[in-house]
Coordinates of C-alpha atoms in Angstrom, one line a residue:
Chain E
M16 CA 13.4 -30.0 33.5
K17 CA 17.0 -29.8 34.6
S18 CA 17.2 -28.3 37.8
A19 CA 17.8 -25.0 38.2
G20 CA 18.6 -25.3 42.2
G21 CA 22.2 -25.6 43.8
E22 CA 24.3 -24.2 46.7
P23 CA 23.5 -20.7 45.5
S24 CA 19.8 -20.9 45.6
A25 CA 19.8 -21.9 48.9
A26 CA 22.5 -18.4 49.2
F27 CA 19.5 -16.1 48.1
P28 CA 16.1 -18.7 48.5
E29 CA 13.9 -15.8 47.5
L30 CA 16.2 -16.6 44.0
A31 CA 15.3 -19.8 44.2
L32 CA 11.5 -19.2 45.0
Q33 CA 11.1 -16.9 42.6
I34 CA 12.3 -19.0 39.6
G35 CA 9.9 -22.1 40.5
L36 CA 7.2 -18.5 40.3
T37 CA 8.3 -17.3 35.9
L38 CA 8.6 -21.3 35.4
N39 CA 4.4 -21.6 36.6
R40 CA 3.8 -18.5 34.8
L41 CA 6.2 -19.6 31.4
R42 CA 4.4 -23.1 31.6
A43 CA 0.4 -21.0 31.7
A44 CA 1.9 -18.3 29.0
A45 CA 2.9 -21.5 27.0
A46 CA -0.5 -21.5 24.7
V47 CA -0.4 -18.1 24.1
E48 CA -1.5 -16.2 20.9
V49 CA 0.7 -13.7 18.3
G50 CA -1.4 -11.2 16.0
C51 CA -3.8 -9.4 17.3
S52 CA -6.0 -7.4 13.6
R53 CA -8.4 -8.3 11.5
K54 CA -7.0 -9.0 8.0
E55 CA -8.8 -11.2 5.3
P56 CA -6.7 -12.7 2.4
V57 CA -7.9 -10.6 -1.0
W58 CA -4.7 -12.5 -3.5
S59 CA -2.8 -15.1 -3.6
C60 CA 0.6 -16.9 -6.1
G61 CA 1.7 -20.0 -4.6
K62 CA 2.0 -19.9 -1.1
T63 CA 2.1 -15.7 -0.6
I64 CA -0.6 -14.5 0.0
L65 CA -2.0 -11.1 0.0
Y66 CA -3.9 -9.9 3.3
R67 CA -5.8 -6.5 3.9
Y68 CA -6.7 -5.5 7.4
A69 CA -10.0 -4.4 8.8
P70 CA -10.0 -0.2 9.5
L71 CA -10.1 0.4 13.0
S72 CA -10.7 4.2 12.3
A73 CA -12.2 6.7 9.4
A74 CA -10.2 6.0 5.8
R75 CA -7.5 9.3 5.2
R76 CA -7.5 10.0 1.9
S77 CA -4.1 9.0 0.4
A78 CA -3.1 6.0 -1.2
P79 CA -3.2 2.8 0.0
L80 CA 0.2 1.1 2.0
L81 CA 1.7 -2.2 1.2
I82 CA 4.1 -3.8 3.7
C83 CA 6.1 -6.2 2.8
F84 CA 7.9 -7.8 4.8
A85 CA 11.4 -9.9 4.5
L86 CA 11.6 -13.8 3.7
V87 CA 12.8 -14.5 6.6
N88 CA 11.1 -14.8 9.1
R89 CA 7.3 -14.2 10.1
P90 CA 4.7 -10.8 9.6
Y91 CA 3.4 -11.3 12.7
V92 CA 6.0 -9.3 14.6
L93 CA 4.1 -6.6 12.9
D94 CA 1.0 -6.1 15.2
L95 CA 1.9 -9.3 17.9
Q96 CA -0.4 -7.6 19.8
P97 CA -2.2 -4.8 20.6
D98 CA -0.2 -2.1 22.4
R99 CA 2.8 -3.7 20.4
S100 CA 1.7 -3.5 16.7
L101 CA 2.9 -1.7 14.0
V102 CA 0.2 -1.8 12.0
R103 CA -2.2 -1.3 14.6
R104 CA -0.6 2.3 14.6
L105 CA -0.9 3.3 11.7
L106 CA -5.4 1.8 10.9
E107 CA -5.7 4.1 13.9
A108 CA -4.5 6.8 11.5
G109 CA -6.5 5.2 8.8
L110 CA -4.5 4.1 7.1
D111 CA -5.7 1.0 4.1
V112 CA -3.4 -1.7 4.7
Y113 CA -2.5 -4.9 3.2
L114 CA 0.6 -7.2 4.0
I115 CA 2.1 -10.2 2.2
D116 CA 2.8 -13.8 3.9
W117 CA 4.9 -15.6 1.9
G118 CA 4.1 -18.4 3.4
N119 CA 5.8 -21.6 4.7
P120 CA 7.1 -22.6 1.6
E121 CA 7.4 -27.0 0.8
D122 CA 10.6 -29.1 -0.9
A123 CA 8.7 -27.9 -3.8
D124 CA 8.9 -25.1 -3.8
R125 CA 12.9 -25.0 -3.5
H126 CA 13.2 -23.2 -6.6
T127 CA 11.2 -20.3 -7.2
D128 CA 13.7 -17.8 -6.4
L129 CA 14.0 -13.8 -6.1
P130 CA 12.4 -12.9 -9.4
Q131 CA 10.1 -14.9 -9.2
Y132 CA 9.4 -13.4 -5.3
I133 CA 9.4 -9.8 -7.0
E134 CA 8.2 -9.8 -10.0
Q135 CA 5.4 -12.0 -9.9
H136 CA 4.5 -12.5 -5.7
L137 CA 5.3 -8.8 -5.4
A138 CA 4.5 -7.2 -8.2
G139 CA 1.2 -9.3 -8.7
S140 CA 0.5 -7.7 -5.2
V141 CA 0.5 -4.8 -6.4
A142 CA -1.6 -5.1 -9.0
H143 CA -4.5 -6.2 -7.5
I144 CA -4.5 -3.6 -4.7
R145 CA -4.0 -1.5 -8.1
G146 CA -6.7 -2.5 -9.7
G147 CA -9.0 -2.4 -6.5
H148 CA -8.2 1.8 -6.3
G149 CA -8.5 2.5 -10.2
G150 CA -4.9 1.8 -10.7
A151 CA -3.1 4.5 -8.8
P152 CA 0.6 4.1 -7.2
L153 CA 0.7 3.0 -4.0
N154 CA 3.1 3.3 -0.6
L155 CA 5.1 0.9 -0.2
L156 CA 6.9 -0.5 3.2
G157 CA 9.6 -2.3 2.6
V158 CA 11.0 -4.7 6.3
C159 CA 14.4 -6.1 6.7
Q160 CA 15.1 -8.6 3.6
G161 CA 11.4 -7.2 2.2
G162 CA 13.0 -3.7 1.8
V163 CA 16.0 -5.0 -0.8
L164 CA 13.0 -6.9 -2.3
S165 CA 10.8 -3.8 -2.3
L166 CA 13.5 -1.8 -3.6
C167 CA 14.2 -4.2 -6.5
Y168 CA 10.7 -3.5 -7.1
A169 CA 10.2 -0.1 -6.7
A170 CA 13.7 0.9 -9.0
R171 CA 12.2 -1.5 -11.7
H172 CA 8.6 0.2 -11.6
P173 CA 8.0 3.4 -10.9
Q174 CA 5.4 4.4 -11.9
A175 CA 3.6 2.1 -9.5
V176 CA 4.7 2.9 -6.3
A177 CA 3.5 7.1 -5.4
N178 CA 6.3 6.8 -1.5
L179 CA 8.5 3.7 -0.4
I180 CA 9.9 3.9 3.1
T181 CA 12.3 1.0 4.1
L182 CA 13.3 0.2 7.8
T183 CA 16.2 -1.9 8.8
T184 CA 17.0 -2.8 4.8
P185 CA 20.6 -3.2 4.0
I186 CA 22.2 -1.5 1.2
D187 CA 25.7 -1.9 1.4
F188 CA 26.8 -6.0 2.6
H189 CA 29.8 -5.4 3.2
T190 CA 30.3 -2.6 5.7
P191 CA 33.6 -4.2 8.5
D192 CA 30.0 -4.3 11.0
N193 CA 28.5 -6.3 9.3
L194 CA 28.9 -10.0 11.2
L195 CA 26.9 -11.9 8.8
S196 CA 28.0 -10.7 5.8
K197 CA 31.8 -12.1 7.0
W198 CA 30.4 -15.6 7.7
V199 CA 28.4 -16.5 4.5
R200 CA 31.3 -14.1 1.7
Q201 CA 32.7 -17.5 1.0
V202 CA 30.3 -20.4 1.3
D203 CA 29.5 -22.1 -1.7
T204 CA 26.0 -20.7 -2.7
A205 CA 25.0 -23.9 -5.8
L206 CA 26.5 -26.3 -3.7
L207 CA 23.5 -25.1 -0.8
E208 CA 21.0 -24.9 -3.2
R209 CA 21.8 -27.9 -4.3
C210 CA 21.0 -28.7 -0.9
G211 CA 17.7 -27.9 -1.1
N212 CA 15.5 -25.5 1.0
V213 CA 17.0 -23.9 4.1
P214 CA 15.6 -25.0 7.5
G215 CA 14.4 -22.0 9.2
E216 CA 16.1 -23.1 13.1
L217 CA 19.6 -23.3 10.7
L218 CA 18.7 -19.5 10.1
N219 CA 18.2 -18.5 13.9
S220 CA 20.4 -20.4 15.3
L221 CA 22.6 -17.8 12.7
F222 CA 21.2 -15.1 13.9
L223 CA 21.5 -16.6 17.6
A224 CA 25.1 -17.5 17.1
L225 CA 26.1 -13.6 16.6
M226 CA 25.8 -12.7 20.3
P227 CA 24.7 -16.1 22.3
L228 CA 25.5 -15.3 25.3
R229 CA 23.2 -11.9 24.6
L230 CA 20.5 -13.9 22.5
A231 CA 20.2 -17.2 23.8
Q232 CA 20.8 -17.0 27.6
Q233 CA 20.8 -13.4 29.7
K234 CA 17.4 -12.9 28.7
Y235 CA 16.3 -15.7 30.7
V236 CA 19.0 -14.5 33.4
R237 CA 17.0 -11.2 33.6
L238 CA 13.8 -12.4 34.3
L239 CA 14.9 -14.2 37.3
T240 CA 15.6 -10.4 39.1
S241 CA 13.2 -8.3 37.4
Q242 CA 9.8 -10.4 39.5
P243 CA 7.6 -10.7 36.7
D244 CA 4.5 -10.5 36.5
Q245 CA 2.2 -12.4 33.7
R246 CA 1.4 -9.7 31.8
T247 CA 5.0 -9.4 31.4
I248 CA 5.6 -13.2 31.0
E249 CA 2.9 -13.5 28.4
D250 CA 4.5 -10.6 26.6
F251 CA 8.3 -12.2 26.6
V252 CA 6.6 -15.4 25.8
R253 CA 5.2 -13.8 22.4
M254 CA 8.1 -12.4 21.3
E255 CA 9.9 -15.8 22.0
K256 CA 7.2 -17.4 20.2
W257 CA 8.0 -15.0 16.9
I258 CA 12.2 -15.6 16.9
F259 CA 12.0 -18.8 16.9
D260 CA 8.9 -19.4 14.2
S261 CA 10.9 -18.7 11.3
P262 CA 9.9 -20.3 7.8
P263 CA 12.1 -22.5 5.8
Q264 CA 13.9 -20.9 3.1
N265 CA 13.4 -22.0 -0.8
A266 CA 16.7 -22.6 -1.6
A267 CA 16.9 -20.9 -4.9
A268 CA 15.5 -17.5 -3.7
L269 CA 18.4 -17.9 -0.4
A270 CA 21.6 -18.7 -2.3
Q271 CA 19.9 -16.2 -4.8
F272 CA 20.1 -13.1 -1.8
V273 CA 23.3 -14.7 0.2
R274 CA 25.4 -14.4 -3.4
W275 CA 23.9 -11.3 -5.5
F276 CA 23.5 -8.8 -2.1
Y277 CA 25.8 -10.9 0.9
Q278 CA 29.0 -12.0 -1.9
E279 CA 28.4 -9.2 -4.6
N280 CA 26.9 -6.0 -2.7
R281 CA 25.1 -5.7 -6.4
L282 CA 22.8 -2.9 -5.0
V283 CA 25.6 -0.9 -3.4
R284 CA 28.0 -1.8 -6.5
D285 CA 25.1 -1.0 -9.1
T286 CA 25.6 -4.2 -10.5
L287 CA 22.2 -6.5 -10.0
S288 CA 19.4 -7.6 -13.2
I289 CA 16.7 -9.3 -12.9
E290 CA 15.2 -11.6 -15.9
G291 CA 17.1 -9.5 -18.2
A292 CA 16.6 -6.1 -17.4
R293 CA 19.3 -4.0 -14.8
V294 CA 18.4 -3.1 -11.5
S295 CA 19.7 0.7 -10.3
L296 CA 18.9 2.0 -7.2
R297 CA 19.4 5.1 -9.2
D298 CA 16.4 4.8 -11.0
I299 CA 14.5 5.5 -7.1
R300 CA 13.1 8.6 -7.7
Q301 CA 9.5 8.8 -5.6
P302 CA 10.0 10.3 -1.9
L303 CA 11.5 7.5 0.2
L304 CA 12.3 7.7 4.0
N305 CA 14.7 4.8 6.0
L306 CA 14.4 4.2 9.1
Y307 CA 17.3 1.9 10.5
A308 CA 18.2 0.8 14.0
R309 CA 20.5 2.4 16.3
E310 CA 21.6 -1.1 17.7
D311 CA 20.7 -3.3 15.3
H312 CA 23.2 -7.1 15.5
I313 CA 21.8 -8.5 11.7
V314 CA 21.6 -5.1 9.4
P315 CA 24.6 -2.3 10.9
P316 CA 23.2 1.4 10.6
S317 CA 26.2 1.5 8.3
A318 CA 24.2 -0.7 5.8
S319 CA 21.1 1.0 5.8
R320 CA 22.6 4.3 6.0
A321 CA 24.6 4.0 2.3
L322 CA 21.5 3.7 0.4
G323 CA 20.8 7.4 0.9
D324 CA 24.2 7.9 -1.4
H325 CA 23.2 5.5 -3.8
I326 CA 19.3 6.0 -5.0
G327 CA 18.1 8.9 -7.5
S328 CA 14.8 11.0 -5.6
A329 CA 15.6 14.2 -4.0
D330 CA 13.5 13.7 -1.1
Y331 CA 15.1 10.9 1.1
T332 CA 14.8 11.0 4.3
G333 CA 17.1 8.7 7.0
R334 CA 16.3 8.4 10.6
E335 CA 18.2 6.5 13.3
V336 CA 16.1 5.1 15.8
A337 CA 17.6 4.3 19.5
T338 CA 16.7 0.9 19.3
G339 CA 17.7 -2.4 17.8
H340 CA 16.7 -4.4 15.2
I341 CA 13.3 -6.6 16.8
G342 CA 13.3 -3.8 19.0
M343 CA 12.1 -1.2 15.3
Y344 CA 9.3 -3.3 15.3
V345 CA 7.7 -4.5 19.0
S346 CA 10.0 -2.5 22.1
R347 CA 7.8 0.1 23.5
A348 CA 10.3 3.4 22.1
A349 CA 10.3 2.3 19.1
G350 CA 6.9 2.0 19.3
A351 CA 5.8 5.0 19.4
E352 CA 8.3 7.1 17.3
V353 CA 8.5 4.5 14.6
P354 CA 5.2 4.7 13.5
S355 CA 4.2 8.4 14.2
R356 CA 7.6 8.6 12.1
I357 CA 5.9 7.0 9.0
I358 CA 2.1 8.4 9.5
S359 CA 3.2 12.1 9.6
W360 CA 6.2 11.5 6.8
L361 CA 3.6 10.2 4.0
S362 CA 0.7 12.6 5.4
E363 CA 3.6 15.0 4.3
R364 CA 3.3 13.3 0.4
S365 CA -0.3 13.3 -0.1
Chain O
M26 CA -5.1 -14.2 15.1
Q27 CA -2.4 -15.5 13.7
S28 CA -1.3 -19.4 13.8
S29 CA 2.1 -19.5 14.4
G30 CA 4.6 -22.9 13.8
S31 CA 5.3 -24.7 16.3
S32 CA 9.0 -24.8 15.9
P33 CA 10.5 -27.4 18.7
F34 CA 12.5 -24.8 19.7
F35 CA 10.3 -23.1 20.8
K36 CA 11.2 -24.3 24.6
P37 CA 10.8 -21.0 26.6
E38 CA 10.4 -23.3 30.3
E39 CA 13.8 -25.2 29.6
A40 CA 16.0 -22.6 28.4
Y41 CA 15.2 -20.8 31.3
A42 CA 15.9 -23.4 33.8
T43 CA 19.1 -23.8 31.6
A44 CA 19.7 -20.2 32.0
A45 CA 18.5 -20.6 35.9
E46 CA 21.6 -23.7 36.5
G47 CA 24.1 -21.2 34.3
F48 CA 23.9 -18.7 36.2
F49 CA 23.7 -20.4 39.5
E50 CA 26.6 -22.6 38.6
L51 CA 28.1 -18.4 37.9
M52 CA 27.1 -17.9 41.1
K53 CA 28.9 -20.8 42.5
S54 CA 32.2 -20.2 41.5
F55 CA 32.2 -16.1 42.6
G56 CA 31.4 -17.5 45.9
M57 CA 33.5 -20.7 46.4
S58 CA 36.9 -17.2 45.0
A59 CA 35.3 -15.6 47.8
G60 CA 36.2 -17.7 49.8
K61 CA 40.0 -17.2 49.7
A62 CA 39.8 -14.3 50.2
T63 CA 38.5 -12.3 47.0
D64 CA 41.5 -13.5 45.0
W65 CA 39.5 -13.0 41.7
T66 CA 42.6 -14.7 40.1
S67 CA 41.3 -18.5 40.7
L68 CA 38.1 -17.3 39.5
A69 CA 39.2 -17.2 36.0
A70 CA 40.4 -21.2 35.1
P71 CA 37.4 -22.3 36.4
L72 CA 35.0 -19.4 34.7
A73 CA 37.1 -19.5 31.1
S74 CA 36.2 -23.3 31.5
Q75 CA 32.6 -23.0 32.0
F76 CA 32.4 -21.0 29.2
E77 CA 34.1 -22.9 27.1
R78 CA 32.0 -25.7 27.6
W79 CA 29.3 -23.4 27.2
L80 CA 30.4 -22.7 23.8
Q81 CA 30.5 -26.1 22.7
M82 CA 28.0 -27.1 24.0
S83 CA 25.6 -24.3 22.4
Q84 CA 26.7 -25.6 19.4
A85 CA 26.6 -29.1 19.6
A86 CA 22.5 -28.9 20.6
A87 CA 22.3 -27.6 17.7
P88 CA 20.2 -29.8 15.2
W89 CA 22.1 -29.5 12.4
F90 CA 23.5 -33.1 13.0
P91 CA 20.9 -34.4 15.4
A92 CA 23.0 -36.9 17.3
R93 CA 26.3 -35.3 19.4
G94 CA 28.7 -37.4 17.3
A95 CA 31.6 -34.7 17.9
T96 CA 30.1 -33.1 14.9
P97 CA 29.0 -29.2 15.6
F98 CA 28.3 -27.0 12.6
A99 CA 29.5 -23.6 12.9
F100 CA 25.9 -22.6 12.7
G101 CA 24.2 -24.2 15.3
A102 CA 21.7 -25.8 13.7
A103 CA 19.3 -27.7 10.6
P104 CA 17.1 -30.4 11.1
A105 CA 15.4 -33.2 8.8
G106 CA 17.0 -32.6 5.4
F107 CA 19.9 -31.6 6.5
G108 CA 19.9 -34.4 9.4
S109 CA 22.2 -37.2 9.5
L110 CA 24.5 -38.7 7.6
P111 CA 23.3 -42.7 6.1
M112 CA 26.9 -43.8 5.4
G113 CA 26.6 -47.4 5.4
P114 CA 27.9 -49.8 3.0
A115 CA 23.9 -50.6 2.4
V116 CA 23.7 -47.1 1.0
A117 CA 27.3 -46.1 -0.6
Q118 CA 28.0 -47.3 -4.0
G119 CA 31.0 -47.6 -6.3
G120 CA 33.1 -44.7 -5.5
Q121 CA 31.4 -42.1 -3.7
L122 CA 32.5 -43.2 0.1
P123 CA 36.2 -42.5 -0.2
R124 CA 34.6 -39.1 -0.7
S125 CA 32.8 -39.4 2.3
F126 CA 35.2 -40.1 4.8
E127 CA 37.6 -37.6 2.8
L128 CA 34.6 -34.4 3.7
L129 CA 34.8 -36.2 7.3
G130 CA 38.0 -36.2 7.6
R131 CA 37.6 -32.4 6.7
L132 CA 35.0 -31.6 8.5
A133 CA 36.9 -33.1 12.0
H134 CA 40.0 -31.0 11.4
L135 CA 37.9 -27.6 11.1
Q136 CA 36.0 -28.5 14.2
G137 CA 39.0 -28.7 15.6
E138 CA 40.0 -25.6 14.3
L139 CA 36.4 -24.3 15.7
A140 CA 37.2 -25.4 18.8
R141 CA 40.4 -23.9 19.2
H142 CA 38.7 -20.6 18.7
W143 CA 36.1 -21.1 21.5
S144 CA 39.5 -22.1 23.9
E145 CA 40.7 -18.6 23.1
I146 CA 37.7 -16.5 23.4
A147 CA 37.3 -18.0 26.9
T148 CA 40.5 -17.3 28.1
T149 CA 40.2 -13.6 26.9
A150 CA 36.5 -13.1 28.0
A151 CA 38.0 -14.5 32.0
Q152 CA 40.6 -12.5 31.9
R153 CA 38.6 -9.2 31.4
F154 CA 36.5 -10.1 33.8
I155 CA 39.0 -10.5 37.0
A156 CA 40.8 -7.5 35.4
R157 CA 37.6 -5.7 35.3
L158 CA 36.8 -7.2 39.4
G159 CA 39.2 -4.8 40.5
N160 CA 39.3 -4.7 43.7
M161 CA 35.5 -5.7 44.5
P162 CA 35.6 -7.1 48.0
S163 CA 33.5 -9.6 48.3
A164 CA 31.0 -12.2 46.6
P165 CA 27.4 -10.7 45.4
A166 CA 25.1 -10.4 48.9
T167 CA 22.5 -10.0 46.7
P168 CA 20.8 -10.9 44.0
Q169 CA 21.0 -7.7 42.6
E170 CA 24.3 -8.1 43.4
A171 CA 24.6 -11.0 41.4
L172 CA 22.7 -10.0 38.6
K173 CA 25.0 -7.1 38.2
L174 CA 28.3 -9.9 37.9
Y175 CA 26.4 -11.5 36.3
E176 CA 26.1 -8.1 33.1
L177 CA 29.6 -7.2 33.8
W178 CA 30.3 -11.1 32.8
V179 CA 28.0 -11.4 30.1
N180 CA 29.7 -8.0 28.5
C181 CA 32.9 -9.6 29.0
A182 CA 31.9 -12.4 27.3
E183 CA 30.7 -9.9 24.2
E184 CA 33.3 -7.9 23.6
A185 CA 36.0 -12.1 23.3
Y186 CA 33.9 -13.5 21.2
G187 CA 33.4 -10.5 19.6
A188 CA 36.8 -9.9 18.8
T189 CA 37.1 -13.3 17.8
V190 CA 34.0 -13.8 15.2
H191 CA 34.7 -10.6 13.6
K192 CA 38.0 -11.7 11.9
E193 CA 38.8 -12.3 8.7
E194 CA 40.1 -16.3 9.4
F195 CA 36.9 -17.1 11.3
G196 CA 35.0 -16.2 8.6
R197 CA 36.6 -18.1 6.3
L198 CA 36.0 -21.1 9.2
Q199 CA 33.1 -20.7 8.6
A200 CA 32.0 -20.6 5.6
E201 CA 34.6 -24.2 5.4
L202 CA 32.3 -25.4 7.5
T203 CA 29.3 -24.8 6.1
N204 CA 31.2 -25.6 2.8
T205 CA 32.3 -28.7 4.0
F206 CA 29.0 -30.0 5.4
T207 CA 26.3 -29.3 2.7
G208 CA 29.0 -31.0 0.9
L209 CA 28.6 -34.1 2.5
V210 CA 24.5 -33.4 2.1
A211 CA 25.5 -33.6 -1.2
E212 CA 27.3 -36.3 -1.8
Q213 CA 24.6 -38.0 0.9
R214 CA 21.8 -37.7 -1.7
Q215 CA 23.4 -39.0 -4.3
Q216 CA 24.1 -41.5 -3.1
A217 CA 20.1 -42.1 -2.3
E218 CA 19.9 -41.3 -6.2
T219 CA 22.4 -43.8 -7.0
L220 CA 19.8 -46.3 -4.9
V221 CA 16.3 -44.8 -6.6
R222 CA 18.1 -44.7 -10.3
G223 CA 18.1 -48.7 -9.1
F224 CA 14.7 -49.1 -9.4
G225 CA 13.7 -47.4 -11.9
L226 CA 12.1 -44.3 -10.2
P227 CA 12.7 -40.7 -11.4
T228 CA 15.0 -39.2 -9.1
R229 CA 16.1 -35.3 -7.7
N230 CA 18.0 -34.7 -10.4
E231 CA 16.3 -35.9 -13.1
V232 CA 13.6 -33.5 -11.6
D233 CA 15.2 -30.6 -11.3
A234 CA 16.6 -30.5 -14.9
L235 CA 12.9 -30.7 -16.1
H236 CA 11.6 -27.9 -13.6
A237 CA 15.5 -26.1 -15.4
Q238 CA 13.9 -26.4 -18.6
L239 CA 10.8 -25.2 -17.6
K240 CA 12.8 -22.7 -16.6
E241 CA 14.4 -21.7 -19.2
L242 CA 11.2 -21.4 -22.0
R243 CA 9.1 -19.0 -19.5
E244 CA 12.7 -17.3 -20.3
Q245 CA 12.4 -17.3 -23.6
V246 CA 8.8 -16.5 -23.3
I247 CA 9.2 -12.8 -21.4
Q248 CA 11.6 -12.5 -23.6
L249 CA 9.6 -12.4 -26.8
S250 CA 7.0 -11.1 -25.3
R251 CA 9.3 -8.5 -24.9
T252 CA 11.8 -8.2 -28.1
P253 CA 9.7 -6.1 -31.2
R254 CA 8.6 -8.3 -33.7
G255 CA 10.9 -7.4 -35.9
S256 CA 14.1 -9.0 -34.5
P257 CA 15.8 -11.7 -36.2
V258 CA 16.8 -13.3 -33.3
Q259 CA 13.2 -13.6 -31.9
E260 CA 12.0 -14.8 -34.9
P261 CA 11.8 -18.4 -35.8
L262 CA 13.0 -19.3 -38.4
S263 CA 9.9 -20.8 -40.5
R264 CA 8.5 -17.7 -41.0
P265 CA 9.1 -15.3 -43.2
A266 CA 10.9 -12.1 -42.4
A267 CA 9.4 -9.2 -41.0
P268 CA 9.4 -5.9 -42.5
E269 CA 12.7 -3.2 -42.3
R270 CA 10.1 -0.9 -40.6
A271 CA 8.8 -3.0 -37.8
T272 CA 8.8 -0.7 -35.2
N273 CA 6.6 -2.9 -32.5
P274 CA 6.3 -1.6 -28.9
P275 CA 8.2 -3.4 -26.0
T276 CA 5.3 -5.3 -24.7
G277 CA 4.9 -7.4 -28.3
K278 CA 1.8 -6.0 -29.5
K279 CA 1.2 -5.0 -32.8
P280 CA 1.4 -1.9 -33.7
P281 CA -2.1 -0.3 -35.0
A282 CA -2.3 -0.5 -38.8
A283 CA -1.6 2.9 -41.2
P284 CA -5.0 3.4 -42.7
A285 CA -4.6 2.8 -46.9
R286 CA -5.7 5.8 -48.9
P287 CA -7.4 5.2 -51.9
G288 CA -4.8 6.4 -55.2
K289 CA -1.7 6.2 -53.2
R290 CA 0.0 2.8 -52.4
R291 CA 3.8 2.9 -50.4
P292 CA 6.3 1.1 -52.9
P293 CA 6.7 -2.4 -50.9
T294 CA 10.4 -2.4 -50.1
A295 CA 13.1 -4.6 -51.6
R296 CA 12.9 -7.6 -48.3
A297 CA 8.6 -6.7 -48.5
K298 CA 9.6 -7.9 -52.1
A299 CA 11.3 -10.6 -51.8
S300 CA 8.7 -12.2 -49.0
T301 CA 6.6 -11.9 -51.7
R302 CA 8.3 -13.7 -53.9
A303 CA 9.1 -16.9 -51.6
K304 CA 4.9 -16.6 -51.1
A305 CA 3.7 -16.3 -54.6
P306 CA 2.3 -20.0 -54.9
R307 CA 4.7 -22.7 -56.8
R308 CA 4.9 -24.0 -60.4
P309 CA 3.3 -27.4 -60.3
R310 CA 6.5 -29.7 -61.7
R311 CA 5.9 -31.0 -65.7

């Protein structure tokens, strides 16, 4: 452990004391648990597991809701702890919630590509859920990159999806404020794919490099003067745990995602095809709720906002939430706004 | 409860201690300047140098390359499969070594370019900060004041960083660094393959080729199941020609056979006739 002392710490003795206290609390919180709602695996395909959450209240008469999370992070951020859980709010509203966990790809999975994820893993999950609900279409909630996969699926299988919700989902990858896109625009994806799976830590450092001082230092410095209690520290550590818990990325799927979307912007240019079949956002005719974050540094709001201009649905609702990318799932403000918007929007359409 | 992966980079205590250290280092600089009758301009150089060092360290500490080696990868990090490059003569075979050296040289050049950007960002950040400090009379007296000053510094630094990293030139550099590094990893793999082949073991290239073959077959099966059977492209060559009026649905299922009407038979089409002819038993040769 490095010393946090020095002359200025002597000038602010209360700060030096506070550092010692916070370090002890951080140590005590190291084993904090993440994920809080009870769920059961109900179907699987490769490393992908479909979970069904145990109900928390009387079921509503509405279609089941399937959450399709991103491949680049773990989905438990949607159910981090009881007072910061989108899943829990949806369950309390009586929704029947399912979640896709893409798992932890190994080197042998490096050839698993986007068409397989969409047409086998996601489609298989949908088929399983519909099979248990008399074949009726379900409601699909796509989060971030999972939103892109959900849009592709819904465009190809409109009969399977009753209502579609996208959360912090990029559509137009070439807006001028998309830093990630600028950095990967000229990456050789064929070479990247040849090198095998990409470690999660690499993606993490890429995300941190978008705003390095804010994301790698400022949040810790703020702990210096805020005098956090043990509970606040545990909340903080849960988030840290999630941020640094990134699965490796399958080489084939990642290379395709970068090429198709970040480099060629195929969704907006209407040039995407999967397994030889065209995928057009114009074919999305079901009601769509699109929620995006105002201060999102990973998916700028301009990248999400574009969705309304490209889908075929006449029932489109786009809403900006005053938070950041991760704040959309865990911040106190978004924790109240996001679930209530989803629940009321769905109830108006069921 | 969810079982989370245990990332080696999840070290909140260490990150906190490092951040505190950086914060105090910054406060020390403020204090030193305040001692010189609040001449904030003298703060610019040490501040810029501190930030430049931090930018370099935060990149070099990343796990893309395990040791220092002056090879900070643009985006930061990657362990294991993207680890150190065994470039020794025991590993390199044939003409692969010159290519590796060429790529290493290219990488060093690009890192020099990156360092130039870090320097520019750090200088701009410090200048912005000094300009915004304006007529502030003295160094911070309370932790709250110190934090306020720190927040101002972070804003200035992020603005300077953002202004540079959004430039097309920087994006191109990042991509070039990525491509050069992945090129080196590919070279490393190739060298390992040469060794493996020498022992008669299956190589990754061979496994990948098998996988590509399987994938192609799978795609053909999907296509076959989708296309109407009447399509001449999909018909195996050995099978007799399909009737012209075939209207199989895309599912690949056969349409139900039309019920036979007594006393009213359809005349066979020309192709069906040909097909019948083809199926006629051969006469034994005499």
